[in-house]
Coordinates of C-alpha atoms in Angstrom, one line a residue:
Chain A
M1025 CA 34.5 13.1 -4.1
S1026 CA 36.1 11.2 -6.9
R1027 CA 35.5 7.5 -7.5
L1028 CA 38.6 5.4 -7.7
I1029 CA 37.0 2.1 -8.3
E1030 CA 33.4 1.2 -8.9
T1031 CA 31.9 -2.3 -9.6
R1032 CA 28.3 -2.8 -10.8
G1033 CA 26.7 -6.2 -10.6
L1034 CA 30.1 -7.8 -10.4
S1035 CA 29.9 -11.6 -10.6
V1036 CA 32.9 -13.9 -10.6
Q1037 CA 32.9 -17.6 -11.3
L1038 CA 35.8 -19.8 -10.3
G1039 CA 35.4 -23.3 -11.8
S1040 CA 31.8 -24.2 -11.3
T1041 CA 31.2 -22.1 -8.2
E1042 CA 30.0 -18.5 -8.3
V1043 CA 32.2 -16.8 -5.7
L1044 CA 30.8 -13.3 -6.1
S1045 CA 27.4 -12.4 -7.4
G1046 CA 26.0 -9.0 -8.2
V1047 CA 28.4 -7.0 -6.1
D1048 CA 28.0 -3.3 -6.1
F1049 CA 31.0 -1.7 -4.5
H1050 CA 32.9 1.6 -4.7
I1051 CA 35.8 3.3 -3.1
D1052 CA 36.6 7.0 -3.2
R1053 CA 39.8 9.0 -3.0
G1054 CA 41.3 9.0 0.5
E1055 CA 38.8 6.6 2.0
I1056 CA 39.7 3.6 4.2
V1057 CA 37.3 0.8 3.4
T1058 CA 37.5 -2.7 5.0
I1059 CA 35.9 -5.8 3.6
V1060 CA 34.9 -8.4 6.2
G1061 CA 33.4 -11.7 5.7
P1062 CA 33.8 -15.4 6.7
N1063 CA 36.2 -17.7 5.0
G1064 CA 35.3 -18.4 1.4
S1065 CA 33.1 -15.3 1.2
G1066 CA 34.9 -13.9 -1.8
K1067 CA 36.9 -11.2 -0.1
S1068 CA 40.2 -12.0 -1.8
T1069 CA 38.4 -12.7 -5.1
L1070 CA 37.0 -9.1 -5.1
L1071 CA 40.5 -7.7 -4.6
R1072 CA 41.9 -10.0 -7.3
A1073 CA 39.1 -8.9 -9.7
I1074 CA 40.1 -5.3 -9.0
I1075 CA 43.7 -5.9 -9.9
G1076 CA 42.6 -7.8 -13.0
A1077 CA 43.8 -11.3 -11.9
V1078 CA 40.3 -12.8 -12.4
K1079 CA 37.8 -11.9 -15.1
P1080 CA 34.3 -11.0 -14.1
S1081 CA 31.6 -13.4 -15.5
A1082 CA 29.1 -10.6 -15.4
G1083 CA 28.9 -7.0 -14.4
Q1084 CA 31.7 -4.4 -14.8
I1085 CA 34.6 -2.8 -13.0
S1086 CA 35.4 0.8 -13.7
R1087 CA 38.6 2.4 -12.6
A1088 CA 39.5 6.1 -12.5
P1089 CA 41.7 7.0 -15.5
G1090 CA 45.4 6.7 -14.7
L1091 CA 44.6 5.0 -11.4
R1092 CA 47.8 3.8 -9.6
I1093 CA 47.2 0.7 -7.4
G1094 CA 49.7 -0.5 -4.8
Y1095 CA 48.9 -4.2 -4.0
V1096 CA 50.1 -6.1 -0.9
P1097 CA 49.3 -9.7 -1.5
Q1098 CA 48.0 -12.1 1.1
R1099 CA 51.0 -14.3 1.3
L1100 CA 54.1 -14.5 -0.8
H1101 CA 56.2 -17.6 -0.9
I1102 CA 59.7 -17.1 -2.3
D1103 CA 61.3 -20.3 -3.4
P1104 CA 64.5 -20.8 -1.4
T1105 CA 66.4 -21.4 -4.7
L1106 CA 65.7 -17.8 -5.7
P1107 CA 68.2 -15.4 -4.3
I1108 CA 66.9 -11.8 -4.1
T1109 CA 67.8 -8.8 -2.0
V1110 CA 65.1 -6.4 -0.7
A1111 CA 66.5 -3.7 -3.0
R1112 CA 66.2 -5.9 -6.1
F1113 CA 62.7 -7.0 -5.1
L1114 CA 61.6 -3.4 -4.9
G1115 CA 62.9 -2.9 -8.4
L1116 CA 60.5 -5.4 -9.9
P1117 CA 59.2 -5.1 -12.5
R1118 CA 60.7 -1.6 -13.0
R1119 CA 64.0 -0.6 -11.7
V1120 CA 63.9 2.2 -9.1
S1121 CA 66.7 4.4 -7.8
R1122 CA 68.4 3.6 -4.6
A1123 CA 67.0 6.8 -3.1
R1124 CA 63.4 6.0 -4.0
A1125 CA 63.8 2.4 -2.6
A1126 CA 65.2 3.8 0.6
A1127 CA 62.4 6.4 0.9
A1128 CA 59.7 3.6 0.4
L1129 CA 61.4 1.4 3.0
D1130 CA 61.5 4.3 5.4
K1131 CA 57.8 5.0 4.9
A1132 CA 57.0 1.4 5.6
G1133 CA 59.0 1.5 8.8
V1134 CA 61.9 -0.7 7.8
P1135 CA 64.7 1.7 6.7
D1136 CA 67.7 -0.6 7.0
L1137 CA 66.7 -3.7 5.1
A1138 CA 67.8 -2.9 1.5
E1139 CA 70.7 -5.3 1.3
R1140 CA 69.1 -8.2 3.2
Q1141 CA 67.9 -11.3 1.5
M1142 CA 64.1 -11.6 1.2
A1143 CA 64.3 -15.2 2.5
G1144 CA 66.0 -14.1 5.7
L1145 CA 63.3 -11.6 6.8
S1146 CA 60.9 -12.1 9.7
G1147 CA 57.2 -12.2 9.0
G1148 CA 56.7 -8.6 10.1
Q1149 CA 59.6 -7.3 8.1
F1150 CA 58.5 -9.2 5.0
Q1151 CA 55.0 -7.6 5.1
R1152 CA 56.6 -4.2 5.5
V1153 CA 58.8 -4.8 2.5
L1154 CA 55.7 -5.7 0.5
L1155 CA 54.1 -2.5 1.8
A1156 CA 57.2 -0.5 0.7
R1157 CA 57.0 -2.0 -2.8
A1158 CA 53.3 -1.1 -3.0
L1159 CA 54.1 2.5 -2.0
L1160 CA 56.9 3.0 -4.6
D1161 CA 54.6 4.3 -7.3
K1162 CA 52.8 6.7 -5.0
P1163 CA 49.5 4.8 -5.3
D1164 CA 46.1 6.4 -5.3
L1165 CA 44.8 3.2 -3.8
L1166 CA 46.5 0.7 -1.5
L1167 CA 45.1 -2.8 -1.6
L1168 CA 45.8 -5.0 1.4
D1169 CA 44.8 -8.7 1.3
E1170 CA 44.9 -10.1 4.8
A1171 CA 48.2 -8.3 5.1
T1172 CA 48.8 -9.3 8.7
Q1173 CA 48.3 -13.0 8.4
G1174 CA 51.0 -14.8 10.3
L1175 CA 51.8 -11.8 12.5
D1176 CA 51.1 -11.9 16.2
Q1177 CA 48.7 -9.4 17.7
P1178 CA 51.2 -6.6 18.6
G1179 CA 52.8 -7.1 15.2
S1180 CA 49.6 -6.7 13.3
A1181 CA 48.5 -3.7 15.5
A1182 CA 51.8 -2.0 14.7
F1183 CA 51.3 -2.8 11.0
Y1184 CA 47.9 -1.2 10.9
R1185 CA 49.3 1.9 12.7
Q1186 CA 51.9 2.1 9.9
I1187 CA 49.1 2.0 7.3
E1188 CA 47.2 4.8 9.1
E1189 CA 50.4 6.9 9.1
V1190 CA 51.1 6.1 5.4
R1191 CA 47.6 7.3 4.6
R1192 CA 48.0 10.5 6.6
E1193 CA 51.2 11.2 4.8
M1194 CA 50.3 10.1 1.3
G1195 CA 46.6 10.6 1.2
C1196 CA 46.0 7.4 -0.6
A1197 CA 42.8 5.4 -0.3
V1198 CA 43.1 2.1 1.5
L1199 CA 41.0 -1.0 0.7
M1200 CA 41.7 -3.9 3.0
V1201 CA 40.5 -7.4 3.6
S1202 CA 40.9 -8.7 7.1
H1203 CA 39.5 -11.1 9.6
E1204 CA 40.8 -9.0 12.5
L1205 CA 37.5 -7.2 12.9
H1206 CA 38.3 -5.3 16.0
V1207 CA 41.6 -3.9 14.7
V1208 CA 40.6 -2.9 11.2
M1209 CA 37.1 -1.7 11.9
S1210 CA 38.2 1.0 14.3
A1211 CA 40.4 2.6 11.6
S1212 CA 37.9 2.3 8.7
D1213 CA 35.6 5.0 7.2
R1214 CA 33.4 2.3 5.8
V1215 CA 33.0 -1.4 6.3
V1216 CA 31.6 -3.8 3.7
C1217 CA 30.4 -7.1 4.9
L1218 CA 30.7 -9.7 2.2
N1219 CA 29.3 -13.2 1.8
G1220 CA 29.3 -13.9 -1.9
H1221 CA 27.2 -10.8 -2.1
V1222 CA 27.2 -7.5 -0.1
C1223 CA 25.3 -8.3 3.1
C1224 CA 25.5 -4.9 4.6
H1225 CA 27.7 -1.9 4.4
G1226 CA 28.2 1.5 6.1
T1227 CA 30.2 3.0 9.0
P1228 CA 31.8 0.5 11.3
E1229 CA 29.1 1.0 13.9
I1230 CA 26.2 0.6 11.5
V1231 CA 27.7 -2.7 10.2
A1232 CA 28.6 -4.0 13.6
S1233 CA 25.0 -3.6 14.7
A1234 CA 23.4 -4.9 11.5
P1235 CA 21.5 -8.1 11.9
E1236 CA 23.1 -9.5 8.7
Y1237 CA 26.5 -9.0 10.2
R1238 CA 25.5 -10.5 13.5
A1239 CA 24.1 -13.5 11.7
L1240 CA 27.4 -14.1 10.0
F1241 CA 29.7 -13.5 12.9
G1242 CA 27.5 -14.6 15.8
T1243 CA 28.1 -13.7 19.4
G1244 CA 31.8 -13.1 18.8
T1245 CA 30.9 -9.7 17.4
Q1246 CA 30.1 -8.4 20.8
G1247 CA 33.7 -8.8 21.7
A1248 CA 34.7 -7.1 18.5
L1249 CA 32.3 -4.3 19.0
A1250 CA 33.5 -3.8 22.6
L1251 CA 37.1 -3.5 21.4
Y1252 CA 36.0 -1.1 18.7
R1253 CA 34.7 1.1 21.4
H1254 CA 38.1 0.8 23.1
D1255 CA 36.6 -1.0 26.1
H1256 CA 39.1 -3.5 27.2
N1257 CA 37.1 -4.9 30.1
H1258 CA 35.1 -7.3 28.0
T1259 CA 35.4 -11.0 28.6
H1260 CA 36.6 -13.5 26.0
D1261 CA 33.9 -16.1 26.1
A1262 CA 34.6 -19.4 24.5
G1263 CA 33.8 -19.5 20.8
C1264 CA 34.4 -15.8 20.6
G1265 CA 35.3 -15.0 16.9
H1266 CA 38.4 -12.9 17.3
D1267 CA 39.7 -14.9 20.1
H1268 CA 39.8 -17.9 17.8
T1269 CA 41.5 -16.0 15.1
H1270 CA 44.1 -14.9 17.5
A1271 CA 45.0 -18.4 18.5
N1272 CA 45.3 -19.4 14.9
E1273 CA 47.6 -16.5 14.3
N1274 CA 50.0 -17.6 17.0
E1275 CA 50.2 -21.0 15.4
A1276 CA 50.9 -19.6 12.0
A1277 CA 53.6 -17.4 13.4
Q1278 CA 55.5 -20.2 14.9
Chain B
M804 CA 90.3 -21.9 -40.8
M805 CA 89.6 -22.2 -37.1
L806 CA 86.1 -23.8 -37.5
D807 CA 87.6 -26.6 -39.5
S808 CA 88.8 -28.3 -36.4
F809 CA 86.1 -30.6 -35.0
L810 CA 87.3 -29.9 -31.5
I811 CA 86.9 -26.1 -31.9
R812 CA 83.4 -26.7 -33.3
A813 CA 82.5 -28.9 -30.4
A814 CA 83.8 -26.4 -27.9
L815 CA 81.7 -23.6 -29.5
A816 CA 78.6 -25.8 -29.6
G817 CA 79.0 -26.7 -26.0
L818 CA 79.4 -23.0 -25.0
G819 CA 76.4 -22.0 -27.0
V820 CA 74.2 -24.5 -25.3
A821 CA 75.5 -23.6 -21.8
L822 CA 74.9 -19.9 -22.4
A823 CA 71.3 -20.5 -23.6
A824 CA 70.5 -23.0 -20.9
A825 CA 71.8 -21.0 -17.9
P826 CA 69.3 -18.2 -17.6
L827 CA 66.4 -20.5 -18.6
G828 CA 67.6 -23.1 -16.2
C829 CA 67.4 -20.6 -13.4
F830 CA 63.7 -20.1 -14.1
V831 CA 63.2 -23.9 -14.3
V832 CA 64.8 -24.2 -10.8
W833 CA 62.9 -21.2 -9.3
R834 CA 59.6 -22.2 -10.6
R835 CA 60.1 -25.9 -9.8
M836 CA 59.7 -27.0 -13.4
A837 CA 62.5 -29.6 -13.4
Y838 CA 60.1 -32.3 -14.6
F839 CA 58.6 -29.9 -17.1
G840 CA 62.0 -29.7 -18.7
D841 CA 62.3 -33.4 -18.7
A842 CA 59.0 -34.0 -20.4
T843 CA 59.8 -31.4 -23.1
A844 CA 63.2 -32.9 -23.7
H845 CA 62.0 -36.5 -23.8
A846 CA 59.2 -35.7 -26.2
S847 CA 61.8 -34.4 -28.7
I848 CA 62.9 -37.9 -29.7
L849 CA 59.4 -38.2 -31.2
G850 CA 60.2 -35.0 -33.1
V851 CA 63.4 -36.7 -34.4
A852 CA 61.4 -39.7 -35.7
L853 CA 58.7 -37.5 -37.3
A854 CA 61.3 -35.2 -38.9
L855 CA 63.1 -38.2 -40.4
S856 CA 60.0 -39.9 -41.7
F857 CA 58.6 -36.7 -43.3
D858 CA 62.0 -35.7 -44.5
V859 CA 62.1 -32.3 -42.8
S860 CA 65.0 -30.9 -40.8
V861 CA 65.5 -32.5 -37.4
F862 CA 65.7 -29.0 -35.8
A863 CA 62.2 -28.2 -37.1
G864 CA 60.7 -31.5 -36.0
V865 CA 62.2 -31.3 -32.5
L866 CA 61.1 -27.7 -32.1
A867 CA 57.5 -28.5 -33.2
V868 CA 57.1 -31.5 -30.9
S869 CA 58.8 -29.9 -27.9
L870 CA 56.7 -26.8 -28.3
A871 CA 53.5 -29.0 -28.5
M872 CA 54.6 -30.9 -25.4
A873 CA 55.6 -27.8 -23.4
T874 CA 52.3 -26.1 -24.3
T875 CA 50.3 -29.2 -23.3
V876 CA 52.0 -29.4 -20.0
S877 CA 51.8 -25.7 -19.3
T878 CA 48.0 -25.7 -20.2
L879 CA 47.3 -28.7 -18.0
S880 CA 49.3 -27.2 -15.1
G881 CA 46.9 -24.3 -14.8
R882 CA 43.9 -26.7 -14.3
G883 CA 44.8 -28.3 -11.1
Y884 CA 45.9 -31.7 -12.2
A885 CA 48.2 -33.7 -10.0
M886 CA 51.2 -32.3 -11.9
D887 CA 53.9 -34.5 -10.4
T888 CA 52.2 -37.7 -11.6
L889 CA 51.0 -36.2 -14.9
L890 CA 54.5 -35.0 -15.8
G891 CA 56.0 -38.4 -14.9
V892 CA 53.5 -40.0 -17.2
L893 CA 54.0 -37.6 -20.0
A894 CA 57.8 -37.4 -19.8
H895 CA 58.4 -41.2 -20.0
S896 CA 55.6 -42.1 -22.4
A897 CA 56.8 -39.4 -24.8
L898 CA 60.2 -41.0 -24.7
A899 CA 58.8 -44.5 -25.1
F900 CA 56.6 -43.5 -28.1
G901 CA 59.5 -41.7 -29.6
L902 CA 61.7 -44.8 -29.4
V903 CA 59.0 -46.9 -30.8
A904 CA 58.4 -44.4 -33.7
V905 CA 62.2 -44.4 -34.4
S906 CA 62.1 -48.3 -34.7
F907 CA 59.5 -48.0 -37.5
L908 CA 62.0 -46.0 -39.6
Q909 CA 63.2 -48.6 -42.0
G910 CA 65.8 -47.9 -44.6
I911 CA 67.1 -44.9 -42.8
R912 CA 70.2 -45.5 -40.8
I913 CA 69.6 -43.6 -37.6
D914 CA 72.1 -43.1 -34.9
L915 CA 69.8 -43.5 -32.0
M916 CA 72.6 -43.2 -29.4
G917 CA 73.6 -39.9 -31.0
Y918 CA 70.1 -38.5 -30.3
L919 CA 69.8 -39.9 -26.8
F920 CA 73.3 -38.9 -25.6
G921 CA 74.3 -36.3 -28.1
D922 CA 77.1 -36.3 -30.6
I923 CA 79.0 -33.1 -30.0
L924 CA 82.1 -34.2 -31.9
A925 CA 80.0 -34.5 -35.1
V926 CA 78.8 -30.9 -35.0
G927 CA 79.2 -29.4 -38.4
K928 CA 79.2 -25.8 -39.5
P929 CA 75.5 -25.7 -40.2
D930 CA 74.8 -27.2 -36.8
L931 CA 77.0 -24.6 -35.2
A932 CA 75.1 -21.8 -37.0
M933 CA 71.8 -23.3 -35.8
I934 CA 73.0 -23.7 -32.2
W935 CA 74.3 -20.2 -31.9
G936 CA 71.2 -18.8 -33.8
G937 CA 68.9 -20.6 -31.4
A938 CA 71.0 -19.7 -28.3
A939 CA 70.9 -16.0 -29.4
M940 CA 67.1 -16.2 -29.8
V941 CA 66.7 -17.7 -26.3
L942 CA 69.0 -15.2 -24.7
A943 CA 67.2 -12.3 -26.5
L944 CA 63.8 -13.6 -25.5
V945 CA 64.8 -14.1 -21.8
A946 CA 66.6 -10.8 -21.6
W947 CA 63.7 -8.9 -23.1
R948 CA 61.1 -10.5 -20.7
W949 CA 63.5 -10.7 -17.7
S950 CA 61.7 -8.4 -15.3
A951 CA 58.3 -9.5 -16.2
L952 CA 59.3 -13.2 -15.9
L953 CA 60.8 -12.6 -12.5
T954 CA 57.8 -10.8 -11.2
A955 CA 55.5 -13.5 -12.5
T956 CA 57.7 -16.1 -10.9
L957 CA 57.5 -14.4 -7.5
N958 CA 53.8 -14.2 -7.4
P959 CA 51.1 -14.2 -10.2
D960 CA 48.9 -11.7 -8.4
L961 CA 51.8 -9.3 -7.9
A962 CA 52.4 -9.5 -11.7
Y963 CA 48.7 -8.8 -12.5
A964 CA 48.8 -5.8 -10.2
S965 CA 51.8 -4.5 -12.1
G966 CA 50.1 -4.9 -15.5
I967 CA 51.9 -8.2 -16.4
D968 CA 50.0 -11.2 -17.6
P969 CA 51.7 -14.2 -15.9
K970 CA 50.1 -16.6 -18.5
R971 CA 51.9 -14.7 -21.3
E972 CA 55.2 -15.0 -19.4
Q973 CA 54.6 -18.7 -19.0
M974 CA 54.2 -19.0 -22.8
V975 CA 57.5 -17.1 -23.2
L976 CA 59.3 -19.7 -21.0
T977 CA 57.6 -22.5 -22.8
L978 CA 58.8 -21.2 -26.2
A979 CA 62.4 -20.6 -24.8
L980 CA 62.4 -24.1 -23.4
A981 CA 61.4 -25.7 -26.7
L982 CA 64.2 -23.7 -28.4
V983 CA 66.8 -24.8 -25.9
V984 CA 65.8 -28.5 -26.4
A985 CA 66.0 -28.2 -30.2
V986 CA 69.4 -26.5 -29.9
A987 CA 70.9 -28.9 -27.2
I988 CA 69.8 -32.2 -28.7
K989 CA 73.0 -32.5 -30.8
V990 CA 75.2 -31.6 -27.9
V991 CA 74.0 -33.5 -24.8
G992 CA 71.2 -35.5 -26.3
V993 CA 67.5 -36.0 -25.2
L994 CA 68.2 -37.7 -21.9
L995 CA 70.6 -35.1 -20.5
I996 CA 69.2 -31.8 -21.7
A997 CA 67.3 -31.2 -18.4
A998 CA 70.6 -31.7 -16.6
M999 CA 72.2 -28.8 -18.5
L1000 CA 69.3 -26.7 -17.5
I1001 CA 69.2 -27.5 -13.8
V1002 CA 72.7 -28.5 -12.6
P1003 CA 74.6 -25.3 -13.4
A1004 CA 71.8 -23.2 -12.0
A1005 CA 71.7 -25.3 -8.8
A1006 CA 75.5 -25.0 -8.5
A1007 CA 75.3 -21.3 -8.8
R1008 CA 72.7 -20.8 -6.1
P1009 CA 74.9 -20.7 -3.0
F1010 CA 77.1 -17.9 -4.4
A1011 CA 74.4 -15.5 -5.7
R1012 CA 72.6 -12.7 -3.9
T1013 CA 70.5 -11.6 -6.8
P1014 CA 68.7 -13.4 -9.6
E1015 CA 71.0 -11.8 -12.2
V1016 CA 74.2 -12.9 -10.5
M1017 CA 72.8 -16.4 -10.3
A1018 CA 72.1 -16.5 -14.1
V1019 CA 75.5 -15.2 -15.0
M1020 CA 77.2 -17.7 -12.6
A1021 CA 75.1 -20.5 -14.0
A1022 CA 76.4 -19.6 -17.5
V1023 CA 80.0 -19.6 -16.3
I1024 CA 79.6 -23.0 -14.6
G1025 CA 77.8 -24.4 -17.7
G1026 CA 80.6 -23.1 -19.9
V1027 CA 83.3 -24.6 -17.7
S1028 CA 81.4 -27.9 -17.6
A1029 CA 81.1 -27.9 -21.4
L1030 CA 84.8 -27.2 -22.0
G1031 CA 86.0 -29.4 -19.1
G1032 CA 83.8 -32.2 -20.2
L1033 CA 85.1 -32.0 -23.7
Q1034 CA 88.6 -32.1 -22.5
A1035 CA 87.9 -35.0 -20.1
A1036 CA 86.1 -37.0 -22.7
F1037 CA 89.1 -36.6 -25.0
V1038 CA 91.6 -37.6 -22.3
F1039 CA 89.6 -40.6 -20.9
D1040 CA 88.0 -41.6 -24.2
T1041 CA 84.4 -41.3 -22.7
P1042 CA 81.2 -40.3 -24.4
T1043 CA 81.2 -36.5 -24.5
G1044 CA 77.6 -35.5 -23.6
P1045 CA 77.5 -37.5 -20.4
T1046 CA 81.0 -36.4 -19.5
I1047 CA 79.9 -32.7 -19.7
V1048 CA 77.0 -33.5 -17.3
C1049 CA 79.4 -35.3 -15.0
V1050 CA 81.7 -32.3 -14.8
A1051 CA 78.7 -30.1 -14.1
A1052 CA 77.6 -32.5 -11.3
V1053 CA 81.1 -32.5 -9.8
L1054 CA 81.0 -28.6 -9.8
F1055 CA 77.6 -28.8 -8.1
A1056 CA 79.0 -31.1 -5.4
V1057 CA 81.9 -28.8 -4.8
A1058 CA 79.7 -25.8 -4.6
S1059 CA 77.4 -27.5 -2.1
L1060 CA 80.3 -28.5 0.0
I1061 CA 81.8 -25.0 0.1
D1062 CA 78.3 -23.7 1.0
L1063 CA 78.1 -26.3 3.8
I1064 CA 81.5 -25.4 5.2
R1065 CA 80.8 -21.7 5.0
R1066 CA 77.5 -22.2 6.9
A1067 CA 79.3 -24.3 9.6
V1068 CA 82.0 -21.6 10.1
A1069 CA 79.5 -18.7 10.2

């Protein structure tokens, strides 16, 4: 299996804080890998280091030669003074033909949006347009940074189904960061639990039962694990991790 | 010859500035850099004073000081300072220091009003060459970097992922801004340069669906303001620089009104 990205001993310093220290990480062709971790654990920083937006303070990142990365950022605020249609947005920074733009929008599940203004899209449509843009170059690796933030639960579930479909169709590897453990873990080949360093990694089941993971996510993981096993009869006890997240999401969506 | 008429020269100077300011002004608006433009423009009066005291060309002095100011501001902005306050401090203190510096220049008769509000009717052939040379450079620079600038404006991480360094694009904007200031000082003066950047771009916004259309429309509105302002100043015997900005402001008001009515009807 060919390595797409490999980091060895990767450390990143932002200001005076060391956000990542000694991270060994890799992703191979066609894999779906999810990074989980509490807020401030350096998940997004790892992704940003991979795209070259932050410089490592130690260690190295090696990329497969000619690697094409499609990046879906966490949140994108477009200033209301900037008029831009979906079609024009897809053509940045390199112009693409109408047909290619239409094909990418189709793959992302929003075929009819080309002439709409970016500012007029709903949260779910916006994320799909970002996905379409990431798919334009037929990437070997799709990077998703909390791509469903601000979507409600059905919306984000639909979004992840779309990702799975895209991977089936295009065969690209997917590296995603998410706090929605139950949704993303079920679709992942491997899970990496991050908290400044790699706490534990492996298949979703191995990670979910690892003591390091339980220490980070507490009792809420039982709910997540139950969902992962597609058991919908579990109870949402107060303080349950994903239940909390869900409430926050609804707020963000309003 | 055509260029022998001071009115023709003034018209061409105004058009040159409007053309250069329009696309750059769009970026100033999109990136919320209005104060940044102010600080750079206000600092240029210090450039005038330095140029006169060291006996170098005003264009060179203004360009150097504007560039220094723009670089300072753009460096600081990356370091998490409270930019709003910092820019307010820098913009006005640069102006104050410039005015004080000018007062030290004894023996040189300096037309301070000319630098503060512009003196478009006094534009000579060498000025005209400089204005159009500078404008052409700004337009070439912005056209060359257009897609990269837009991507970096949308989101820095998106730019990195596409192999664009947003910091480099910021430097391109900084350089273009300093050039526009140096070019525009003769036409609208230090105090109103930022208006030529922002007002036409803001007036163009309601009618544009893409960034490119907005830039072209801003250029048209800027050009109409320059010519209309020149004409109005001639008729009403008012100072030309401020009159140009007044016309641009009226066009902005009309554009906003049309937008408002259109929204109410729709």
